[in-house]
Amino acid sequence: MATKTTPAPTTGAAHQDELTPLFHVVLLDDDEHTYDYVIEMLVAIFCHSKEAAFRHAMEVDATGRTIVLTCERQQAEFGRDQIHAYGADPRMPVSKAR
């Protein structure tokens, strides 16, 4: 499972220079993590409900990516780092800790 932070689309607000840019934390699909792992990780790190985490797991499986958080850059990078630090999926022999 890979993650990245990407700038969120702008809203076209009149005072754009006064707004803090937002970034997405994007979870990318891979074959090294189970649905259970993704759900467990999203609940533990981002306090998603199990239902919301399951929807993210289905979306990343179906489309190859899902946005798990949108926030300011520093928080987005922290979220990305927490995902990477969460470790390998013990249910998968090919899963590796990042």
N, CA and C of each residue as an Amber inpcrd file, in Angstrom:
protein
   294
   0.8490000  -1.1570000   0.0000000   0.0000000   0.0000000   0.0000000
   0.8990000   1.2240000   0.0000000   0.7130000   2.0500000  -0.9480000
   1.4860000   3.2770000  -1.0510000   0.5790000   4.4570000  -0.7270000
   1.1800000   5.5260000  -0.3140000   0.4180000   6.7420000  -0.0530000
   1.1460000   7.9070000  -0.6600000   0.4110000   8.9630000  -0.8840000
   1.0310000  10.1900000  -1.3260000   0.1540000  11.3430000  -0.8860000
   0.7260000  12.5180000  -0.8550000  -0.0460000  13.7150000  -0.5840000
  -0.0910000  14.5190000  -1.8620000  -1.2720000  15.0030000  -2.1990000
  -1.4450000  15.7940000  -3.4110000  -2.2600000  17.0300000  -3.0840000
  -2.0220000  18.1540000  -3.7580000  -2.8250000  19.3440000  -3.5020000
  -4.2910000  19.0800000  -3.8380000  -5.1720000  19.5510000  -2.9810000
  -6.6030000  19.4400000  -3.2450000  -6.9820000  20.4920000  -4.2710000
  -8.0290000  20.2440000  -5.0610000  -8.4580000  21.2530000  -6.0280000
  -8.8890000  22.5370000  -5.3230000  -8.6670000  23.6690000  -5.9690000
  -9.0620000  24.9450000  -5.3880000 -10.5590000  25.1480000  -5.5540000
 -11.1320000  26.0080000  -4.7100000 -12.5760000  26.2290000  -4.7440000
 -12.9560000  27.4740000  -5.5120000 -11.9700000  28.2670000  -5.9520000
 -12.2600000  29.4760000  -6.6970000 -12.7500000  30.6090000  -5.8020000
 -12.4040000  30.5720000  -4.5420000 -12.8300000  31.6130000  -3.6060000
 -12.2240000  32.9550000  -4.0050000 -12.9260000  34.0200000  -3.6730000
 -12.4970000  35.3710000  -4.0490000 -11.1550000  35.7360000  -3.4240000
 -10.9090000  35.2730000  -2.2430000  -9.6750000  35.6250000  -1.5250000
  -8.7710000  34.3990000  -1.4210000  -8.4620000  33.8120000  -2.5480000
  -7.6830000  32.5780000  -2.5930000  -6.3410000  32.7220000  -1.8820000
  -5.7090000  33.8960000  -1.9840000  -4.4030000  34.0830000  -1.3550000
  -4.4890000  34.0560000   0.1600000  -5.6650000  34.2060000   0.7380000
  -5.8340000  34.1810000   2.1850000  -6.0990000  32.7790000   2.7100000
  -6.3860000  31.8370000   1.8250000  -6.7150000  30.4820000   2.2400000
  -5.4670000  29.6170000   2.2930000  -5.4310000  28.7340000   3.2600000
  -4.3440000  27.7780000   3.3540000  -4.6070000  26.6630000   2.3530000
  -3.6180000  26.3140000   1.5410000  -3.8350000  25.2200000   0.5780000
  -4.0860000  23.9030000   1.3110000  -4.9340000  23.0810000   0.7310000
  -5.2430000  21.7790000   1.3100000  -4.6200000  20.6780000   0.4630000
  -4.3220000  19.5600000   1.1190000  -3.6860000  18.4200000   0.4720000
  -4.4670000  17.1570000   0.7920000  -4.4980000  16.2380000  -0.1670000
  -5.1230000  14.9380000   0.0280000  -4.0720000  13.9300000   0.4730000
  -4.4510000  13.0480000   1.3770000  -3.6760000  11.8500000   1.6520000
  -4.3610000  10.7550000   0.8500000  -3.6450000  10.2210000  -0.1330000
  -4.2050000   9.2570000  -1.0730000  -3.6230000   7.8800000  -0.7870000
  -4.5000000   6.9180000  -0.5720000  -4.0930000   5.5350000  -0.3760000
  -4.1630000   4.8390000  -1.7300000  -3.0650000   4.1970000  -2.1310000
  -2.9910000   3.5200000  -3.4260000  -3.0860000   2.0110000  -3.2370000
  -3.6810000   1.3400000  -4.2020000  -3.8970000  -0.1020000  -4.1360000
  -2.5950000  -0.8670000  -4.3290000  -2.5080000  -2.0080000  -3.6850000
  -1.4280000  -2.9700000  -3.9200000  -1.9410000  -4.3550000  -3.5400000
  -1.1150000  -5.3450000  -3.6970000  -1.5050000  -6.7170000  -3.3710000
  -0.8490000  -7.2040000  -2.0840000  -0.3860000  -6.2900000  -1.2460000
   0.3330000  -6.6670000  -0.0240000  -0.4700000  -6.4200000   1.2520000
  -1.7140000  -5.9470000   1.1310000  -2.5100000  -5.6310000   2.3150000
  -3.9410000  -6.1080000   2.1240000  -4.5050000  -6.6630000   3.1780000
  -5.8740000  -7.1670000   3.1460000  -6.8670000  -6.0520000   3.4730000
  -8.1310000  -6.3200000   3.1630000  -9.1910000  -5.3840000   3.5570000
  -9.1450000  -5.1610000   5.0690000  -8.9900000  -6.2640000   5.8260000
  -8.9670000  -6.1450000   7.2900000  -7.8600000  -5.2150000   7.7610000
  -6.6960000  -5.3260000   7.1480000  -5.5770000  -4.4580000   7.5100000
  -5.9070000  -2.9960000   7.2240000  -6.4300000  -2.7220000   6.0290000
  -6.7460000  -1.3420000   5.6460000  -7.7920000  -0.7610000   6.6030000
  -8.8190000  -1.5440000   6.8950000  -9.8670000  -1.0760000   7.8090000
  -9.2770000  -0.8040000   9.1870000  -8.5160000  -1.7500000   9.7050000
  -7.8850000  -1.5920000  11.0260000  -7.0010000  -0.3400000  11.0700000
  -6.2000000  -0.1450000  10.0260000  -5.2810000   0.9890000   9.9760000
  -6.0320000   2.3230000   9.9190000  -7.0640000   2.4140000   9.0820000
  -7.8140000   3.6740000   8.9600000  -8.5670000   4.0110000  10.2460000
  -9.0810000   2.9920000  10.9310000  -9.7540000   3.2210000  12.2100000
  -8.7380000   3.6950000  13.2490000  -7.5860000   3.0400000  13.3010000
  -6.5730000   3.3720000  14.3090000  -5.9320000   4.7370000  14.0790000
  -5.5950000   5.0520000  12.8440000  -4.8590000   6.2820000  12.5740000
  -5.7630000   7.4950000  12.4130000  -6.8420000   7.3460000  11.6540000
  -7.6720000   8.5030000  11.3080000  -9.0220000   8.5230000  12.0120000
  -9.2470000   7.5510000  12.9040000 -10.5100000   7.4600000  13.6600000
 -11.7240000   7.3570000  12.7460000 -11.5460000   6.7510000  11.5700000
 -12.6870000   6.4880000  10.6990000 -13.5550000   5.4270000  11.3770000
 -14.8360000   5.4600000  11.1210000 -15.6990000   4.3670000  11.5710000
 -15.3370000   3.1300000  10.7560000 -15.6990000   1.9610000  11.2530000
 -15.4190000   0.7390000  10.4900000 -16.1360000   0.7600000   9.1520000
 -17.3260000   1.3400000   9.1230000 -18.0870000   1.4150000   7.8790000
 -17.3860000   2.3210000   6.8630000 -16.9230000   3.4840000   7.3160000
 -16.2100000   4.4020000   6.4120000 -14.9000000   3.7780000   5.9450000
 -14.1930000   3.1170000   6.8510000 -12.9310000   2.4670000   6.4900000
 -13.1770000   1.3570000   5.4660000 -14.2680000   0.6090000   5.6260000
 -14.6030000  -0.4410000   4.6620000 -14.8920000   0.1720000   3.2930000
 -15.5960000   1.3050000   3.2620000 -15.8710000   1.9740000   1.9830000
 -14.5670000   2.4040000   1.3090000 -13.6040000   2.9150000   2.1000000
 -12.2940000   3.2810000   1.5350000 -11.5790000   2.0430000   0.9930000
 -11.6500000   0.9320000   1.7240000 -11.0070000  -0.3070000   1.2670000
 -11.6310000  -0.7790000  -0.0430000 -12.9430000  -0.6900000  -0.1560000
 -13.6120000  -1.0810000  -1.4020000 -13.2240000  -0.1420000  -2.5400000
 -13.1550000   1.1610000  -2.2560000 -12.8120000   2.1330000  -3.2940000
 -11.3850000   1.9340000  -3.8000000 -10.4410000   1.7480000  -2.8810000
  -9.0520000   1.5660000  -3.3170000  -8.9090000   0.2660000  -4.1060000
  -9.6720000  -0.7510000  -3.7420000  -9.6240000  -2.0120000  -4.4730000
 -10.2440000  -1.8680000  -5.8670000 -11.3360000  -1.1260000  -5.9600000
 -12.0620000  -0.9840000  -7.2290000 -11.4110000   0.0110000  -8.1830000
 -10.8800000   1.1180000  -7.6400000 -10.3850000   2.1990000  -8.5070000
  -8.8750000   2.3910000  -8.4610000  -8.2210000   1.7570000  -7.4920000
  -6.7700000   1.8900000  -7.3780000  -6.3140000   2.9920000  -6.4490000
  -7.2740000   3.7710000  -5.9130000  -6.8950000   4.8600000  -5.0070000
  -8.1200000   5.3370000  -4.2410000  -7.8650000   5.9570000  -3.1020000
  -8.9280000   6.5790000  -2.3200000  -8.3180000   7.7100000  -1.4940000
  -9.0450000   8.7820000  -1.3410000  -8.6000000   9.9110000  -0.5160000
  -9.0720000   9.6470000   0.9100000  -8.1250000   9.4670000   1.8280000
  -8.4940000   9.1480000   3.2090000  -8.5200000  10.3670000   4.1180000
  -7.9270000  11.4850000   3.6570000  -7.8790000  12.6850000   4.4810000
  -7.5500000  13.8810000   3.5950000  -8.1580000  15.0190000   3.8790000
  -7.8290000  16.2790000   3.2190000  -7.5970000  17.3060000   4.3070000
  -6.4190000  17.9090000   4.2980000  -6.0550000  18.8400000   5.3660000
  -4.8540000  19.6820000   4.9110000  -4.3150000  20.4680000   5.8210000
  -3.1310000  21.2590000   5.5080000  -1.9280000  20.3470000   5.3160000
  -0.9250000  20.8660000   4.6200000   0.2320000  20.0600000   4.2120000
   0.9070000  19.3280000   5.3730000   1.1690000  20.0220000   6.4630000
   1.8830000  19.4060000   7.5790000   1.1050000  18.2160000   8.1410000
  -0.2110000  18.3590000   8.2920000  -1.0300000  17.2630000   8.8000000
  -1.1130000  16.1290000   7.7720000  -1.1790000  16.4830000   6.4820000
  -1.2370000  15.4660000   5.4290000   0.0550000  14.6400000   5.4210000
   1.1780000  15.3030000   5.5430000   2.4510000  14.5820000   5.5680000
   2.5600000  13.7130000   6.8190000   2.0400000  14.2040000   7.9350000
   2.0340000  13.4110000   9.1670000   1.1450000  12.1730000   8.9880000
  -0.0140000  12.3480000   8.3830000  -0.8990000  11.2140000   8.1190000
  -0.2370000  10.1860000   7.2180000   0.4160000  10.6590000   6.1600000
   1.1600000   9.7660000   5.2660000   2.2220000   8.9890000   6.0340000
   2.9680000   9.6950000   6.8860000   4.0300000   9.0510000   7.6590000
   3.4690000   8.0260000   8.6360000   2.2930000   8.3030000   9.2080000
   1.6670000   7.3430000  10.1190000   1.2700000   6.0710000   9.3710000
   0.7600000   6.2280000   8.1580000   0.4040000   5.0560000   7.3570000
   1.6480000   4.2230000   7.0810000   2.7210000   4.8620000   6.6650000
   3.9530000   4.1360000   6.3790000   4.4970000   3.4460000   7.6280000
   4.3500000   4.0730000   8.7830000   4.8770000   3.5150000  10.0280000
   3.9750000   2.4270000  10.6070000   2.7840000   2.2560000  10.0820000
   1.8380000   1.2910000  10.6540000   2.3430000  -0.1470000  10.5290000
   3.2120000  -0.3790000   9.5990000   3.8650000  -1.6820000   9.5140000
   3.2440000  -2.6180000   8.5020000   3.8120000  -3.7950000   8.4420000
   3.3900000  -4.8190000   7.4870000   2.0710000  -5.4470000   7.9270000
   1.3640000  -6.0090000   6.9700000   0.1300000  -6.7430000   7.2420000
   0.5120000  -8.1650000   7.6380000   0.2940000  -8.5510000   8.9020000
   0.6970000  -9.9020000   9.3310000  -0.1010000 -11.0130000   8.6530000
  -1.1990000 -10.6500000   7.9910000  -2.0250000 -11.6530000   7.3150000
  -1.4500000 -12.0350000   5.9400000  -0.4980000 -11.2330000   5.4390000
   0.0460000 -11.4310000   4.0940000   1.5490000 -11.7240000   4.1700000
   1.9860000 -12.8550000   3.6450000   3.4240000 -13.1820000   3.7150000
   4.2940000 -12.2430000   2.8720000   3.7190000 -11.5730000   1.8740000
   4.5090000 -10.6940000   1.0190000   4.4800000  -9.2370000   1.4700000
   3.7520000  -8.9470000   2.5320000   3.6440000  -7.5750000   3.0170000
   4.9530000  -7.1540000   3.6780000   5.3550000  -5.9270000   3.3900000
   6.5970000  -5.3990000   3.9510000   6.3140000  -4.1250000   4.7080000
   7.0330000  -3.9230000   5.7800000   6.9560000  -2.6270000   6.4890000
   7.7090000  -1.6110000   5.6630000   7.2200000  -0.4010000   5.6300000
   7.8650000   0.6470000   4.8460000   8.8810000   1.3440000   5.6960000
